Amino acid sequence: MVSGRFATGGRTAERPEAAGRPKTARRRRTVERLKVVGPPVGAAVVALALLSGWTALGGAGTARPVEVGPGWLLLPSAGGVPATAAFFTVRNPGDIPDELTGASWEFGGKVTLKRHLHQGAAGSWAPVAALEVPERGELAMSPEDADLMIINPPALKVGQWVEFTLTFRNSPELRVKAEVRPPGGRRG
């Protein structure tokens, strides 16, 4: 049986029906290849679509600014060390950790971030470049852990409110106030 025409050596001849078989074999090979690569490619496309949707809806981690409420400032002891410390609780409602990287206060002068180092019954403190605010957690400053150390503060009075500016790695600067309290006068 003959189907179609083709040229051979300058003559025109009829193409045998069997000549159509290579196309069928090629199609089968293509179908087999698609069966092999189709599932992984399909899975990748579905995963990409799901991850894009998850990210668009904020599920991939949301950077939300930290929150800080009013703090407190320890009244320096008369005739004691010419330094004091301020304490704040910094909350991070987001899914990405942040860091407190600096602080200043309305009176100028140096404000140092510091962390207490506990070594058994004794301890010491050390200045640090940053204080971590964990994701969905808080940095609760206290005399036993971390604080803002202020050298040579001006005369302060119990009940006075002092303004601080806190600087963070990922969040915007925050202006917060701290109330001056006598030693032992801090709240829970």
Protein backbone atom coordinates (compact mmCIF):
# COMPACT_ATOMS: atom_id res chain seq x y z
CA MET A 1 0.00 0.00 0.00
CA VAL A 2 1.30 3.45 -0.85
CA SER A 3 0.63 6.76 0.77
CA GLY A 4 2.00 10.19 -0.31
CA ARG A 5 4.82 11.06 -2.76
CA PHE A 6 8.53 11.54 -2.14
CA ALA A 7 11.56 12.19 -4.33
CA THR A 8 14.34 9.64 -4.86
CA GLY A 9 17.23 10.28 -7.14
CA GLY A 10 15.37 12.77 -9.28
CA ARG A 11 12.33 10.52 -9.66
CA THR A 12 9.06 10.83 -7.83
CA ALA A 13 7.93 7.75 -6.00
CA GLU A 14 5.16 6.81 -3.69
CA ARG A 15 5.93 6.70 0.05
CA PRO A 16 5.12 3.41 1.69
CA GLU A 17 2.67 3.47 4.61
CA ALA A 18 5.38 2.08 6.92
CA ALA A 19 7.28 5.36 6.61
CA GLY A 20 4.75 6.90 9.04
CA ARG A 21 5.96 4.65 11.85
CA PRO A 22 9.02 6.75 12.82
CA LYS A 23 6.64 9.61 13.71
CA THR A 24 4.67 7.25 15.93
CA ALA A 25 7.89 6.06 17.63
CA ARG A 26 8.95 9.67 18.19
CA ARG A 27 5.59 10.47 19.71
CA ARG A 28 5.87 7.48 22.03
CA ARG A 29 9.36 8.55 23.14
CA THR A 30 8.06 12.09 23.77
CA VAL A 31 5.13 10.74 25.77
CA GLU A 32 7.49 8.50 27.78
CA ARG A 33 9.79 11.44 28.52
CA LEU A 34 6.82 13.53 29.65
CA LYS A 35 5.74 10.71 31.93
CA VAL A 36 9.20 10.79 33.52
CA VAL A 37 9.70 14.57 33.86
CA GLY A 38 6.05 15.58 34.17
CA PRO A 39 5.44 14.71 37.83
CA PRO A 40 8.54 16.48 39.22
CA VAL A 41 7.94 19.56 37.06
CA GLY A 42 4.26 19.57 38.01
CA ALA A 43 5.12 19.22 41.70
CA ALA A 44 7.59 22.12 41.44
CA VAL A 45 4.96 24.33 39.79
CA VAL A 46 2.39 23.48 42.48
CA ALA A 47 4.95 24.06 45.28
CA LEU A 48 5.94 27.41 43.78
CA ALA A 49 2.30 28.48 43.54
CA LEU A 50 1.60 27.44 47.15
CA LEU A 51 4.73 29.15 48.50
CA SER A 52 3.93 32.32 46.56
CA GLY A 53 0.44 32.37 48.04
CA TRP A 54 1.75 31.65 51.54
CA THR A 55 4.27 34.48 51.24
CA ALA A 56 1.69 36.88 49.83
CA LEU A 57 -0.57 36.20 52.81
CA GLY A 58 2.29 36.87 55.26
CA GLY A 59 2.90 33.28 56.31
CA ALA A 60 6.57 33.29 55.36
CA GLY A 61 7.49 35.50 58.28
CA THR A 62 6.29 38.98 58.89
CA ALA A 63 8.52 41.76 60.03
CA ARG A 64 6.38 43.77 62.43
CA PRO A 65 7.82 46.66 64.40
CA VAL A 66 8.67 46.05 68.02
CA GLU A 67 6.59 47.59 70.80
CA VAL A 68 7.88 49.22 73.98
CA GLY A 69 5.85 50.43 76.92
CA PRO A 70 6.94 52.89 79.60
CA GLY A 71 10.08 51.92 81.46
CA TRP A 72 11.76 52.91 84.66
CA LEU A 73 15.05 54.53 85.59
CA LEU A 74 16.90 53.88 88.82
CA LEU A 75 17.55 57.02 90.89
CA PRO A 76 21.32 57.20 91.47
CA SER A 77 22.38 56.86 95.11
CA ALA A 78 23.58 60.07 96.69
CA GLY A 79 27.36 59.91 97.06
CA GLY A 80 27.44 56.58 95.22
CA VAL A 81 28.69 55.59 91.79
CA PRO A 82 27.91 58.35 89.26
CA ALA A 83 25.84 56.03 87.05
CA THR A 84 22.32 54.71 86.71
CA ALA A 85 20.39 52.28 84.57
CA ALA A 86 17.13 52.32 82.61
CA PHE A 87 14.90 49.32 82.01
CA PHE A 88 12.26 48.63 79.35
CA THR A 89 10.31 45.64 78.12
CA VAL A 90 10.56 45.35 74.33
CA ARG A 91 7.98 43.07 72.68
CA ASN A 92 8.36 41.61 69.19
CA PRO A 93 4.99 40.53 67.72
CA GLY A 94 6.58 39.53 64.41
CA ASP A 95 8.09 36.32 63.08
CA ILE A 96 11.54 37.81 62.51
CA PRO A 97 14.01 38.45 65.38
CA ASP A 98 15.12 42.02 65.99
CA GLU A 99 17.86 43.65 68.04
CA LEU A 100 18.09 46.75 70.17
CA THR A 101 21.26 48.34 68.76
CA GLY A 102 21.43 51.66 70.56
CA ALA A 103 19.80 54.22 72.80
CA SER A 104 19.99 57.90 73.62
CA TRP A 105 18.19 60.07 76.13
CA GLU A 106 17.00 63.64 76.44
CA PHE A 107 20.05 64.74 78.45
CA GLY A 108 22.61 63.56 75.89
CA GLY A 109 25.70 61.74 77.04
CA LYS A 110 26.52 58.13 76.47
CA VAL A 111 23.95 55.35 76.95
CA THR A 112 25.51 51.87 76.91
CA LEU A 113 23.70 48.61 76.25
CA LYS A 114 24.89 46.09 78.82
CA ARG A 115 24.26 42.51 79.80
CA HIS A 116 24.93 40.91 83.18
CA LEU A 117 27.12 37.83 83.19
CA HIS A 118 26.33 35.35 85.95
CA GLN A 119 29.10 33.11 87.19
CA GLY A 120 27.74 31.08 90.06
CA ALA A 121 26.99 33.34 93.03
CA ALA A 122 29.14 36.11 91.56
CA GLY A 123 28.65 38.06 88.42
CA SER A 124 29.76 40.97 86.35
CA TRP A 125 28.49 42.97 83.43
CA ALA A 126 29.74 43.71 79.95
CA PRO A 127 28.80 46.23 77.29
CA VAL A 128 27.22 44.65 74.21
CA ALA A 129 26.69 45.86 70.66
CA ALA A 130 23.06 44.68 70.63
CA LEU A 131 20.39 43.04 72.78
CA GLU A 132 18.29 40.41 71.02
CA VAL A 133 14.50 40.68 70.85
CA PRO A 134 13.36 37.19 69.80
CA GLU A 135 10.57 36.63 67.29
CA ARG A 136 7.17 36.47 69.03
CA GLY A 137 8.99 37.15 72.29
CA GLU A 138 10.36 39.94 74.43
CA LEU A 139 13.46 41.49 75.88
CA ALA A 140 12.59 42.19 79.52
CA MET A 141 15.37 44.37 80.92
CA SER A 142 16.06 44.04 84.63
CA PRO A 143 18.89 44.63 87.10
CA GLU A 144 19.63 40.90 86.90
CA ASP A 145 19.87 40.63 83.08
CA ALA A 146 20.17 43.56 80.69
CA ASP A 147 19.77 47.33 80.88
CA LEU A 148 20.77 50.71 79.51
CA MET A 149 23.66 52.11 81.56
CA ILE A 150 24.01 55.88 81.87
CA ILE A 151 27.24 57.41 83.19
CA ASN A 152 27.18 60.78 84.98
CA PRO A 153 23.44 61.47 84.82
CA PRO A 154 22.16 64.92 85.84
CA ALA A 155 20.23 65.37 89.08
CA LEU A 156 17.00 63.37 88.84
CA LYS A 157 13.92 63.31 91.08
CA VAL A 158 11.68 60.37 91.98
CA GLY A 159 8.56 60.47 89.82
CA GLN A 160 10.25 62.45 87.03
CA TRP A 161 9.68 61.12 83.48
CA VAL A 162 12.66 60.98 81.13
CA GLU A 163 12.52 60.45 77.36
CA PHE A 164 14.66 57.86 75.56
CA THR A 165 15.08 57.02 71.89
CA LEU A 166 15.66 53.32 71.21
CA THR A 167 17.25 52.18 67.94
CA PHE A 168 16.65 48.74 66.42
CA ARG A 169 18.18 46.72 63.61
CA ASN A 170 14.87 46.03 61.77
CA SER A 171 12.27 48.25 63.43
CA PRO A 172 12.00 52.03 63.34
CA GLU A 173 13.34 54.15 66.21
CA LEU A 174 11.00 54.48 69.15
CA ARG A 175 10.66 57.35 71.60
CA VAL A 176 9.67 56.08 75.01
CA LYS A 177 9.57 57.40 78.55
CA ALA A 178 10.92 56.02 81.78
CA GLU A 179 9.89 57.01 85.29
CA VAL A 180 12.62 57.73 87.84
CA ARG A 181 12.27 55.40 90.84
CA PRO A 182 14.18 54.99 94.10
CA PRO A 183 16.32 51.87 94.64
CA GLY A 184 13.94 49.05 95.52
CA GLY A 185 11.03 50.96 94.03
CA ARG A 186 10.69 49.04 90.79
CA ARG A 187 7.55 47.18 89.86
CA GLY A 188 7.30 43.48 89.14
